[in-house]
Amino acid sequence: MSWQARLLNPVLRYIEKPQLARAVEPAAVRAKFERHASWLFRRPRGVAIREAPLGEGQALWCGAGEGTILYVHGGAYIMGSPRTHAYLAARIAQATGATVCVPRYRLAPEHPFPAAPDDIMAAYRALLEAGHDPRRVIIGGDSAGGGLALVLLTQILAKGLPVPAGYFGFSPFTDLTFSGASFRENAKAEVLLPATRAEDLAEFYLQGQDPADLRASPLFADMAGAPPVWLSVSDTEILRDDTFRLAEKLAEQGREVHLHKAGNLPHAWPIFQGRLPEADVAIRDLAVWVRSILTASAGS
């Protein structure tokens, strides 16, 4: 573990995690994240960042390369925006050579489930309608955003829509029933997410709807026909098993899956690109995978 991680972990454990555990108003947590994102995450040089429409919605666009990555930001369904994830998106664009599109979607509790998955499906349809070849599109995201991107993929498969070239997730949130053993086993080891707030999160987002709905818990959806998948997770996260079980299910169904594991790192640690050496390693590993997928699709 790098010295940067040794410094970051206590900050998250003793400052951020308790604050998240005590937080009452989602709006206050959301506002804080918006304020802190610009200094928390490092902006890479030489990458153009712009806002532009995407269908009837708005999106942030980074880079202007070959292929398109539809990136869904995380934030527990209640916070985050294209702006909070702009620097991460720019780094992914820089590393992969692709154009990265981060769509805006409606947040809970003001806009409960299924507003967010509906918005992400609309964004994907808008990309296709704008002429983006699905064979040159990769979808992905972090945490709740990784879960929403997986919902999108499973809905694409279920509806028989054009399938993207690949999917990736940084510690994707795939099971809102919280049935993974790691949710209990790693409650103390987890440095960022307080397991005690699970029921509150579900209430903010679902507001009484079924957590086992496949649009909320895509882990339980059929993965047959899924394109290549890249996943990252830390073994000390409470959401570890959201990723491990997804990888196992994909492998059982004969799908191609690459799992990038690490030890004793924060939830969705690749978001700390430019701050953590381990995050930079993960982004480089992802970039190699993305380029291989796009190169293969170009020759098909």
PDB file of C-alpha atoms in Angstrom:
ATOM      1  CA  MET A   1       0.000   0.000   0.000  1.00  0.00           C
ATOM      2  CA  SER A   2       1.341   3.435  -0.967  1.00  0.00           C
ATOM      3  CA  TRP A   3       2.099   6.132   1.575  1.00  0.00           C
ATOM      4  CA  GLN A   4      -0.679   8.200   0.002  1.00  0.00           C
ATOM      5  CA  ALA A   5      -3.184   5.468   0.786  1.00  0.00           C
ATOM      6  CA  ARG A   6      -1.822   5.214   4.330  1.00  0.00           C
ATOM      7  CA  LEU A   7      -2.641   8.918   4.740  1.00  0.00           C
ATOM      8  CA  LEU A   8      -5.992   8.873   2.947  1.00  0.00           C
ATOM      9  CA  ASN A   9      -7.491   5.882   4.740  1.00  0.00           C
ATOM     10  CA  PRO A  10      -7.465   7.485   8.235  1.00  0.00           C
ATOM     11  CA  VAL A  11      -8.879  10.744   6.851  1.00  0.00           C
ATOM     12  CA  LEU A  12     -11.784   8.864   5.329  1.00  0.00           C
ATOM     13  CA  ARG A  13     -12.253   6.562   8.336  1.00  0.00           C
ATOM     14  CA  TYR A  14     -12.171   9.213  11.072  1.00  0.00           C
ATOM     15  CA  ILE A  15     -13.632  12.225   9.261  1.00  0.00           C
ATOM     16  CA  GLU A  16     -15.692  11.331   6.192  1.00  0.00           C
ATOM     17  CA  LYS A  17     -17.210   8.044   7.380  1.00  0.00           C
ATOM     18  CA  PRO A  18     -18.530   9.484  10.688  1.00  0.00           C
ATOM     19  CA  GLN A  19     -19.945  12.494   8.854  1.00  0.00           C
ATOM     20  CA  LEU A  20     -21.774  10.238   6.422  1.00  0.00           C
ATOM     21  CA  ALA A  21     -23.033   8.176   9.351  1.00  0.00           C
ATOM     22  CA  ARG A  22     -24.452  11.288  11.043  1.00  0.00           C
ATOM     23  CA  ALA A  23     -25.786  13.073   7.952  1.00  0.00           C
ATOM     24  CA  VAL A  24     -29.533  13.650   7.961  1.00  0.00           C
ATOM     25  CA  GLU A  25     -30.278  15.804   4.921  1.00  0.00           C
ATOM     26  CA  PRO A  26     -29.235  14.472   1.493  1.00  0.00           C
ATOM     27  CA  ALA A  27     -29.191  18.032   0.156  1.00  0.00           C
ATOM     28  CA  ALA A  28     -26.449  19.010   2.612  1.00  0.00           C
ATOM     29  CA  VAL A  29     -24.281  16.006   1.697  1.00  0.00           C
ATOM     30  CA  ARG A  30     -24.842  16.769  -1.974  1.00  0.00           C
ATOM     31  CA  ALA A  31     -23.831  20.410  -1.589  1.00  0.00           C
ATOM     32  CA  LYS A  32     -20.671  19.467   0.300  1.00  0.00           C
ATOM     33  CA  PHE A  33     -19.629  16.995  -2.398  1.00  0.00           C
ATOM     34  CA  GLU A  34     -20.154  19.625  -5.086  1.00  0.00           C
ATOM     35  CA  ARG A  35     -17.999  22.112  -3.176  1.00  0.00           C
ATOM     36  CA  HIS A  36     -15.153  19.704  -2.439  1.00  0.00           C
ATOM     37  CA  ALA A  37     -14.907  17.827  -5.730  1.00  0.00           C
ATOM     38  CA  SER A  38     -12.748  20.412  -7.489  1.00  0.00           C
ATOM     39  CA  TRP A  39      -9.886  20.016  -4.972  1.00  0.00           C
ATOM     40  CA  LEU A  40     -10.510  16.418  -3.942  1.00  0.00           C
ATOM     41  CA  PHE A  41      -9.909  15.120  -7.464  1.00  0.00           C
ATOM     42  CA  ARG A  42      -6.984  16.163  -9.667  1.00  0.00           C
ATOM     43  CA  ARG A  43      -7.574  17.595 -13.142  1.00  0.00           C
ATOM     44  CA  PRO A  44      -5.360  16.158 -15.884  1.00  0.00           C
ATOM     45  CA  ARG A  45      -3.772  18.609 -18.284  1.00  0.00           C
ATOM     46  CA  GLY A  46      -4.616  18.966 -21.924  1.00  0.00           C
ATOM     47  CA  VAL A  47      -8.115  17.460 -21.935  1.00  0.00           C
ATOM     48  CA  ALA A  48     -11.022  19.537 -23.193  1.00  0.00           C
ATOM     49  CA  ILE A  49     -14.085  19.501 -20.916  1.00  0.00           C
ATOM     50  CA  ARG A  50     -17.364  20.884 -22.170  1.00  0.00           C
ATOM     51  CA  GLU A  51     -21.100  20.659 -21.538  1.00  0.00           C
ATOM     52  CA  ALA A  52     -23.498  19.892 -24.357  1.00  0.00           C
ATOM     53  CA  PRO A  53     -26.989  18.438 -24.829  1.00  0.00           C
ATOM     54  CA  LEU A  54     -27.535  14.699 -25.048  1.00  0.00           C
ATOM     55  CA  GLY A  55     -30.987  14.078 -26.421  1.00  0.00           C
ATOM     56  CA  GLU A  56     -33.398  15.938 -24.156  1.00  0.00           C
ATOM     57  CA  GLY A  57     -30.857  15.990 -21.326  1.00  0.00           C
ATOM     58  CA  GLN A  58     -27.443  17.445 -20.623  1.00  0.00           C
ATOM     59  CA  ALA A  59     -24.038  15.809 -20.405  1.00  0.00           C
ATOM     60  CA  LEU A  60     -20.414  16.647 -19.815  1.00  0.00           C
ATOM     61  CA  TRP A  61     -18.037  15.635 -22.620  1.00  0.00           C
ATOM     62  CA  CYS A  62     -14.309  15.042 -22.198  1.00  0.00           C
ATOM     63  CA  GLY A  63     -11.801  14.610 -24.993  1.00  0.00           C
ATOM     64  CA  ALA A  64     -12.522  13.994 -28.653  1.00  0.00           C
ATOM     65  CA  GLY A  65     -11.060  10.594 -29.361  1.00  0.00           C
ATOM     66  CA  GLU A  66     -12.027   7.404 -31.120  1.00  0.00           C
ATOM     67  CA  GLY A  67     -14.865   5.514 -29.516  1.00  0.00           C
ATOM     68  CA  THR A  68     -17.244   6.711 -26.806  1.00  0.00           C
ATOM     69  CA  ILE A  69     -17.459   5.907 -23.116  1.00  0.00           C
ATOM     70  CA  LEU A  70     -20.824   6.563 -21.467  1.00  0.00           C
ATOM     71  CA  TYR A  71     -19.744   7.111 -17.853  1.00  0.00           C
ATOM     72  CA  VAL A  72     -22.343   7.173 -15.069  1.00  0.00           C
ATOM     73  CA  HIS A  73     -21.227   9.060 -11.962  1.00  0.00           C
ATOM     74  CA  GLY A  74     -21.648   7.626  -8.482  1.00  0.00           C
ATOM     75  CA  GLY A  75     -22.940   9.219  -5.305  1.00  0.00           C
ATOM     76  CA  ALA A  76     -25.313   6.768  -3.593  1.00  0.00           C
ATOM     77  CA  TYR A  77     -28.158   7.899  -5.894  1.00  0.00           C
ATOM     78  CA  ILE A  78     -28.504  11.102  -3.842  1.00  0.00           C
ATOM     79  CA  MET A  79     -25.446  13.161  -4.814  1.00  0.00           C
ATOM     80  CA  GLY A  80     -22.839  13.673  -7.480  1.00  0.00           C
ATOM     81  CA  SER A  81     -23.104  15.205 -10.926  1.00  0.00           C
ATOM     82  CA  PRO A  82     -21.163  15.384 -14.178  1.00  0.00           C
ATOM     83  CA  ARG A  83     -19.243  18.283 -12.624  1.00  0.00           C
ATOM     84  CA  THR A  84     -18.085  16.308  -9.548  1.00  0.00           C
ATOM     85  CA  HIS A  85     -16.747  13.573 -11.838  1.00  0.00           C
ATOM     86  CA  ALA A  86     -15.363  15.839 -14.556  1.00  0.00           C
ATOM     87  CA  TYR A  87     -11.694  15.306 -13.685  1.00  0.00           C
ATOM     88  CA  LEU A  88     -12.066  11.532 -13.431  1.00  0.00           C
ATOM     89  CA  ALA A  89     -13.834  11.497 -16.797  1.00  0.00           C
ATOM     90  CA  ALA A  90     -11.090  13.649 -18.295  1.00  0.00           C
ATOM     91  CA  ARG A  91      -8.414  11.278 -16.974  1.00  0.00           C
ATOM     92  CA  ILE A  92     -10.240   8.280 -18.447  1.00  0.00           C
ATOM     93  CA  ALA A  93     -10.503  10.110 -21.774  1.00  0.00           C
ATOM     94  CA  GLN A  94      -6.803  10.919 -21.666  1.00  0.00           C
ATOM     95  CA  ALA A  95      -5.765   7.371 -20.779  1.00  0.00           C
ATOM     96  CA  THR A  96      -8.042   5.554 -23.222  1.00  0.00           C
ATOM     97  CA  GLY A  97      -8.021   7.945 -26.161  1.00  0.00           C
ATOM     98  CA  ALA A  98     -11.827   7.797 -26.234  1.00  0.00           C
ATOM     99  CA  THR A  99     -14.458  10.500 -25.830  1.00  0.00           C
ATOM    100  CA  VAL A 100     -16.096  10.280 -22.405  1.00  0.00           C
ATOM    101  CA  CYS A 101     -19.703  11.377 -21.951  1.00  0.00           C
ATOM    102  CA  VAL A 102     -21.077  11.851 -18.408  1.00  0.00           C
ATOM    103  CA  PRO A 103     -24.874  12.274 -18.519  1.00  0.00           C
ATOM    104  CA  ARG A 104     -26.854  14.149 -15.910  1.00  0.00           C
ATOM    105  CA  TYR A 105     -29.549  12.089 -14.217  1.00  0.00           C
ATOM    106  CA  ARG A 106     -32.177  12.859 -11.606  1.00  0.00           C
ATOM    107  CA  LEU A 107     -31.242  12.267  -7.965  1.00  0.00           C
ATOM    108  CA  ALA A 108     -33.184  10.909  -4.998  1.00  0.00           C
ATOM    109  CA  PRO A 109     -34.997  11.611  -2.773  1.00  0.00           C
ATOM    110  CA  GLU A 110     -36.568  14.327  -4.926  1.00  0.00           C
ATOM    111  CA  HIS A 111     -36.679  11.924  -7.870  1.00  0.00           C
ATOM    112  CA  PRO A 112     -36.942   8.355  -6.557  1.00  0.00           C
ATOM    113  CA  PHE A 113     -36.411   5.079  -8.379  1.00  0.00           C
ATOM    114  CA  PRO A 114     -36.776   4.433 -11.297  1.00  0.00           C
ATOM    115  CA  ALA A 115     -35.987   8.014 -12.391  1.00  0.00           C
ATOM    116  CA  ALA A 116     -32.207   7.422 -12.490  1.00  0.00           C
ATOM    117  CA  PRO A 117     -32.222   4.200 -14.581  1.00  0.00           C
ATOM    118  CA  ASP A 118     -34.815   5.734 -16.880  1.00  0.00           C
ATOM    119  CA  ASP A 119     -32.546   8.737 -17.464  1.00  0.00           C
ATOM    120  CA  ILE A 120     -29.503   6.568 -18.170  1.00  0.00           C
ATOM    121  CA  MET A 121     -31.464   4.487 -20.681  1.00  0.00           C
ATOM    122  CA  ALA A 122     -32.581   7.723 -22.345  1.00  0.00           C
ATOM    123  CA  ALA A 123     -28.942   8.848 -22.510  1.00  0.00           C
ATOM    124  CA  TYR A 124     -27.885   5.605 -24.202  1.00  0.00           C
ATOM    125  CA  ARG A 125     -30.728   5.832 -26.707  1.00  0.00           C
ATOM    126  CA  ALA A 126     -29.730   9.445 -27.400  1.00  0.00           C
ATOM    127  CA  LEU A 127     -26.146   8.374 -28.121  1.00  0.00           C
ATOM    128  CA  LEU A 128     -27.361   5.822 -30.651  1.00  0.00           C
ATOM    129  CA  GLU A 129     -29.758   8.306 -32.230  1.00  0.00           C
ATOM    130  CA  ALA A 130     -26.871  10.774 -32.552  1.00  0.00           C
ATOM    131  CA  GLY A 131     -24.997   8.237 -34.673  1.00  0.00           C
ATOM    132  CA  HIS A 132     -22.664   6.620 -32.133  1.00  0.00           C
ATOM    133  CA  ASP A 133     -21.975   3.045 -33.220  1.00  0.00           C
ATOM    134  CA  PRO A 134     -22.785   0.720 -30.269  1.00  0.00           C
ATOM    135  CA  ARG A 135     -19.817  -1.431 -31.329  1.00  0.00           C
ATOM    136  CA  ARG A 136     -17.655   1.595 -30.443  1.00  0.00           C
ATOM    137  CA  VAL A 137     -19.448   2.463 -27.182  1.00  0.00           C
ATOM    138  CA  ILE A 138     -18.375   1.269 -23.730  1.00  0.00           C
ATOM    139  CA  ILE A 139     -20.520   1.940 -20.656  1.00  0.00           C
ATOM    140  CA  GLY A 140     -19.271   2.196 -17.082  1.00  0.00           C
ATOM    141  CA  GLY A 141     -19.355   4.012 -13.792  1.00  0.00           C
ATOM    142  CA  ASP A 142     -18.390   4.054 -10.122  1.00  0.00           C
ATOM    143  CA  SER A 143     -20.348   2.833  -7.096  1.00  0.00           C
ATOM    144  CA  ALA A 144     -24.046   3.624  -7.621  1.00  0.00           C
ATOM    145  CA  GLY A 145     -23.128   4.859 -11.092  1.00  0.00           C
ATOM    146  CA  GLY A 146     -21.529   1.502 -11.827  1.00  0.00           C
ATOM    147  CA  GLY A 147     -24.752  -0.118 -10.687  1.00  0.00           C
ATOM    148  CA  LEU A 148     -26.823   2.135 -12.946  1.00  0.00           C
ATOM    149  CA  ALA A 149     -24.538   1.338 -15.885  1.00  0.00           C
ATOM    150  CA  LEU A 150     -25.042  -2.368 -15.151  1.00  0.00           C
ATOM    151  CA  VAL A 151     -28.811  -1.830 -14.996  1.00  0.00           C
ATOM    152  CA  LEU A 152     -28.522  -0.211 -18.411  1.00  0.00           C
ATOM    153  CA  LEU A 153     -26.617  -3.191 -19.769  1.00  0.00           C
ATOM    154  CA  THR A 154     -29.071  -5.754 -18.409  1.00  0.00           C
ATOM    155  CA  GLN A 155     -32.023  -3.746 -19.741  1.00  0.00           C
ATOM    156  CA  ILE A 156     -30.339  -3.513 -23.149  1.00  0.00           C
ATOM    157  CA  LEU A 157     -29.950  -7.293 -23.167  1.00  0.00           C
ATOM    158  CA  ALA A 158     -33.524  -7.865 -21.991  1.00  0.00           C
ATOM    159  CA  LYS A 159     -35.035  -5.472 -24.542  1.00  0.00           C
ATOM    160  CA  GLY A 160     -32.903  -6.669 -27.451  1.00  0.00           C
ATOM    161  CA  LEU A 161     -31.338  -3.241 -28.024  1.00  0.00           C
ATOM    162  CA  PRO A 162     -27.932  -2.802 -29.694  1.00  0.00           C
ATOM    163  CA  VAL A 163     -25.343  -4.055 -27.208  1.00  0.00           C
ATOM    164  CA  PRO A 164     -22.331  -1.856 -26.337  1.00  0.00           C
ATOM    165  CA  ALA A 165     -18.790  -3.135 -26.818  1.00  0.00           C
ATOM    166  CA  GLY A 166     -18.074  -3.450 -23.112  1.00  0.00           C
ATOM    167  CA  TYR A 167     -18.938  -2.555 -19.514  1.00  0.00           C
ATOM    168  CA  PHE A 168     -16.702  -1.516 -16.596  1.00  0.00           C
ATOM    169  CA  GLY A 169     -17.357  -0.688 -12.972  1.00  0.00           C
ATOM    170  CA  PHE A 170     -15.366   0.752 -10.076  1.00  0.00           C
ATOM    171  CA  SER A 171     -16.850  -1.063  -7.040  1.00  0.00           C
ATOM    172  CA  PRO A 172     -20.323  -1.101  -8.636  1.00  0.00           C
ATOM    173  CA  PHE A 173     -23.343  -1.085  -6.318  1.00  0.00           C
ATOM    174  CA  THR A 174     -25.258  -4.061  -7.701  1.00  0.00           C
ATOM    175  CA  ASP A 175     -27.439  -5.339  -4.850  1.00  0.00           C
ATOM    176  CA  LEU A 176     -29.852  -3.101  -2.970  1.00  0.00           C
ATOM    177  CA  THR A 177     -31.042  -6.062  -0.915  1.00  0.00           C
ATOM    178  CA  PHE A 178     -27.629  -5.882   0.821  1.00  0.00           C
ATOM    179  CA  SER A 179     -27.353  -9.688   0.820  1.00  0.00           C
ATOM    180  CA  GLY A 180     -23.579  -9.891   0.324  1.00  0.00           C
ATOM    181  CA  ALA A 181     -21.623 -11.299   3.266  1.00  0.00           C
ATOM    182  CA  SER A 182     -19.057  -8.490   2.956  1.00  0.00           C
ATOM    183  CA  PHE A 183     -21.702  -5.984   3.999  1.00  0.00           C
ATOM    184  CA  ARG A 184     -21.465  -7.444   7.495  1.00  0.00           C
ATOM    185  CA  GLU A 185     -17.919  -8.849   7.451  1.00  0.00           C
ATOM    186  CA  ASN A 186     -16.312  -5.573   6.320  1.00  0.00           C
ATOM    187  CA  ALA A 187     -18.450  -3.120   8.290  1.00  0.00           C
ATOM    188  CA  LYS A 188     -15.420  -2.165  10.443  1.00  0.00           C
ATOM    189  CA  ALA A 189     -12.721  -2.584   7.806  1.00  0.00           C
ATOM    190  CA  GLU A 190     -14.520  -0.294   5.331  1.00  0.00           C
ATOM    191  CA  VAL A 191     -12.933   3.178   5.552  1.00  0.00           C
ATOM    192  CA  LEU A 192     -15.619   5.250   3.804  1.00  0.00           C
ATOM    193  CA  LEU A 193     -19.145   3.821   3.662  1.00  0.00           C
ATOM    194  CA  PRO A 194     -21.085   3.371   6.925  1.00  0.00           C
ATOM    195  CA  ALA A 195     -23.009   0.088   6.724  1.00  0.00           C
ATOM    196  CA  THR A 196     -25.426   1.452   9.315  1.00  0.00           C
ATOM    197  CA  ARG A 197     -26.940   3.813   6.725  1.00  0.00           C
ATOM    198  CA  ALA A 198     -28.033   1.094   4.294  1.00  0.00           C
ATOM    199  CA  GLU A 199     -31.713   1.214   5.201  1.00  0.00           C
ATOM    200  CA  ASP A 200     -31.720   5.014   5.002  1.00  0.00           C
ATOM    201  CA  LEU A 201     -30.149   4.916   1.544  1.00  0.00           C
ATOM    202  CA  ALA A 202     -32.691   2.386   0.348  1.00  0.00           C
ATOM    203  CA  GLU A 203     -35.510   4.557   1.664  1.00  0.00           C
ATOM    204  CA  PHE A 204     -34.135   7.712   0.020  1.00  0.00           C
ATOM    205  CA  TYR A 205     -33.848   5.964  -3.331  1.00  0.00           C
ATOM    206  CA  LEU A 206     -36.553   3.280  -3.436  1.00  0.00           C
ATOM    207  CA  GLN A 207     -39.190   4.931  -1.226  1.00  0.00           C
ATOM    208  CA  GLY A 208     -40.993   1.674  -0.586  1.00  0.00           C
ATOM    209  CA  GLN A 209     -40.358  -0.049  -3.907  1.00  0.00           C
ATOM    210  CA  ASP A 210     -38.898  -3.547  -4.160  1.00  0.00           C
ATOM    211  CA  PRO A 211     -35.089  -3.622  -3.658  1.00  0.00           C
ATOM    212  CA  ALA A 212     -34.972  -6.905  -5.597  1.00  0.00           C
ATOM    213  CA  ASP A 213     -36.329  -5.204  -8.728  1.00  0.00           C
ATOM    214  CA  LEU A 214     -33.742  -5.908 -11.438  1.00  0.00           C
ATOM    215  CA  ARG A 215     -33.507  -2.173 -12.163  1.00  0.00           C
ATOM    216  CA  ALA A 216     -32.386  -1.665  -8.548  1.00  0.00           C
ATOM    217  CA  SER A 217     -30.348  -4.851  -8.030  1.00  0.00           C
ATOM    218  CA  PRO A 218     -28.931  -5.823 -11.434  1.00  0.00           C
ATOM    219  CA  LEU A 219     -26.784  -8.529  -9.829  1.00  0.00           C
ATOM    220  CA  PHE A 220     -29.798 -10.836 -10.115  1.00  0.00           C
ATOM    221  CA  ALA A 221     -30.437 -10.156 -13.801  1.00  0.00           C
ATOM    222  CA  ASP A 222     -29.555 -12.525 -16.637  1.00  0.00           C
ATOM    223  CA  MET A 223     -26.040 -11.778 -17.924  1.00  0.00           C
ATOM    224  CA  ALA A 224     -26.251 -14.021 -21.000  1.00  0.00           C
ATOM    225  CA  GLY A 225     -25.083 -12.075 -24.023  1.00  0.00           C
ATOM    226  CA  ALA A 226     -23.082  -9.561 -21.978  1.00  0.00           C
ATOM    227  CA  PRO A 227     -20.025  -8.033 -23.699  1.00  0.00           C
ATOM    228  CA  PRO A 228     -16.556  -8.096 -22.075  1.00  0.00           C
ATOM    229  CA  VAL A 229     -16.532  -6.722 -18.528  1.00  0.00           C
ATOM    230  CA  TRP A 230     -13.819  -5.023 -16.418  1.00  0.00           C
ATOM    231  CA  LEU A 231     -14.295  -4.650 -12.657  1.00  0.00           C
ATOM    232  CA  SER A 232     -12.282  -3.228  -9.768  1.00  0.00           C
ATOM    233  CA  VAL A 233     -12.850  -3.606  -6.029  1.00  0.00           C
ATOM    234  CA  SER A 234     -10.994  -3.573  -2.713  1.00  0.00           C
ATOM    235  CA  ASP A 235     -11.200  -6.602  -0.447  1.00  0.00           C
ATOM    236  CA  THR A 236     -12.038  -4.416   2.574  1.00  0.00           C
ATOM    237  CA  GLU A 237     -15.155  -2.758   1.127  1.00  0.00           C
ATOM    238  CA  ILE A 238     -18.647  -3.499   2.371  1.00  0.00           C
ATOM    239  CA  LEU A 239     -19.603  -3.746  -1.323  1.00  0.00           C
ATOM    240  CA  ARG A 240     -16.839  -6.251  -2.096  1.00  0.00           C
ATOM    241  CA  ASP A 241     -19.323  -9.041  -2.712  1.00  0.00           C
ATOM    242  CA  ASP A 242     -21.399  -6.882  -5.069  1.00  0.00           C
ATOM    243  CA  THR A 243     -18.398  -7.151  -7.389  1.00  0.00           C
ATOM    244  CA  PHE A 244     -17.187 -10.657  -6.512  1.00  0.00           C
ATOM    245  CA  ARG A 245     -20.605 -12.213  -7.056  1.00  0.00           C
ATOM    246  CA  LEU A 246     -21.043 -10.298 -10.312  1.00  0.00           C
ATOM    247  CA  ALA A 247     -17.693 -11.579 -11.571  1.00  0.00           C
ATOM    248  CA  GLU A 248     -18.601 -15.126 -10.575  1.00  0.00           C
ATOM    249  CA  LYS A 249     -21.973 -14.931 -12.293  1.00  0.00           C
ATOM    250  CA  LEU A 250     -20.461 -13.587 -15.500  1.00  0.00           C
ATOM    251  CA  ALA A 251     -17.846 -16.346 -15.515  1.00  0.00           C
ATOM    252  CA  GLU A 252     -20.491 -19.010 -14.899  1.00  0.00           C
ATOM    253  CA  GLN A 253     -22.432 -17.723 -17.904  1.00  0.00           C
ATOM    254  CA  GLY A 254     -19.332 -17.901 -20.075  1.00  0.00           C
ATOM    255  CA  ARG A 255     -18.801 -14.160 -20.315  1.00  0.00           C
ATOM    256  CA  GLU A 256     -15.384 -12.498 -20.462  1.00  0.00           C
ATOM    257  CA  VAL A 257     -14.556 -10.725 -17.202  1.00  0.00           C
ATOM    258  CA  HIS A 258     -11.396  -9.024 -15.922  1.00  0.00           C
ATOM    259  CA  LEU A 259     -11.259  -8.421 -12.152  1.00  0.00           C
ATOM    260  CA  HIS A 260      -8.788  -5.849 -10.801  1.00  0.00           C
ATOM    261  CA  LYS A 261      -8.509  -6.490  -7.042  1.00  0.00           C
ATOM    262  CA  ALA A 262      -6.668  -4.538  -4.365  1.00  0.00           C
ATOM    263  CA  GLY A 263      -6.274  -4.681  -0.626  1.00  0.00           C
ATOM    264  CA  ASN A 264      -7.108  -2.122   2.066  1.00  0.00           C
ATOM    265  CA  LEU A 265      -8.090   0.692  -0.279  1.00  0.00           C
ATOM    266  CA  PRO A 266     -11.126   3.004  -0.166  1.00  0.00           C
ATOM    267  CA  HIS A 267     -14.400   2.246  -1.871  1.00  0.00           C
ATOM    268  CA  ALA A 268     -14.170   2.901  -5.625  1.00  0.00           C
ATOM    269  CA  TRP A 269     -10.532   3.966  -5.213  1.00  0.00           C
ATOM    270  CA  PRO A 270      -9.855   4.637  -8.946  1.00  0.00           C
ATOM    271  CA  ILE A 271     -11.797   7.887  -8.522  1.00  0.00           C
ATOM    272  CA  PHE A 272      -8.740   9.195  -6.624  1.00  0.00           C
ATOM    273  CA  GLN A 273      -6.679   9.252  -9.818  1.00  0.00           C
ATOM    274  CA  GLY A 274      -3.795  11.673  -9.537  1.00  0.00           C
ATOM    275  CA  ARG A 275      -3.866  11.281  -5.744  1.00  0.00           C
ATOM    276  CA  LEU A 276      -3.334   7.559  -5.191  1.00  0.00           C
ATOM    277  CA  PRO A 277      -0.721   5.581  -7.144  1.00  0.00           C
ATOM    278  CA  GLU A 278      -3.036   2.562  -6.903  1.00  0.00           C
ATOM    279  CA  ALA A 279      -5.764   4.567  -8.629  1.00  0.00           C
ATOM    280  CA  ASP A 280      -3.418   5.487 -11.457  1.00  0.00           C
ATOM    281  CA  VAL A 281      -2.471   1.823 -11.877  1.00  0.00           C
ATOM    282  CA  ALA A 282      -6.156   0.881 -12.095  1.00  0.00           C
ATOM    283  CA  ILE A 283      -6.873   3.594 -14.676  1.00  0.00           C
ATOM    284  CA  ARG A 284      -3.929   2.405 -16.795  1.00  0.00           C
ATOM    285  CA  ASP A 285      -5.172  -1.183 -16.548  1.00  0.00           C
ATOM    286  CA  LEU A 286      -8.662  -0.062 -17.559  1.00  0.00           C
ATOM    287  CA  ALA A 287      -7.220   1.924 -20.467  1.00  0.00           C
ATOM    288  CA  VAL A 288      -5.399  -1.121 -21.841  1.00  0.00           C
ATOM    289  CA  TRP A 289      -8.665  -3.061 -21.672  1.00  0.00           C
ATOM    290  CA  VAL A 290     -10.690  -0.264 -23.306  1.00  0.00           C
ATOM    291  CA  ARG A 291      -8.215   0.130 -26.153  1.00  0.00           C
ATOM    292  CA  SER A 292      -8.207  -3.626 -26.769  1.00  0.00           C
ATOM    293  CA  ILE A 293     -12.018  -3.667 -26.901  1.00  0.00           C
ATOM    294  CA  LEU A 294     -12.224  -0.698 -29.264  1.00  0.00           C
ATOM    295  CA  THR A 295      -9.453  -2.075 -31.475  1.00  0.00           C
ATOM    296  CA  ALA A 296     -11.266  -5.414 -31.744  1.00  0.00           C
ATOM    297  CA  SER A 297     -14.586  -3.707 -32.529  1.00  0.00           C
ATOM    298  CA  ALA A 298     -12.959  -1.581 -35.235  1.00  0.00           C
ATOM    299  CA  GLY A 299     -11.842  -4.723 -37.035  1.00  0.00           C
ATOM    300  CA  SER A 300     -15.221  -6.460 -36.812  1.00  0.00           C
TER     301      SER A 300
END
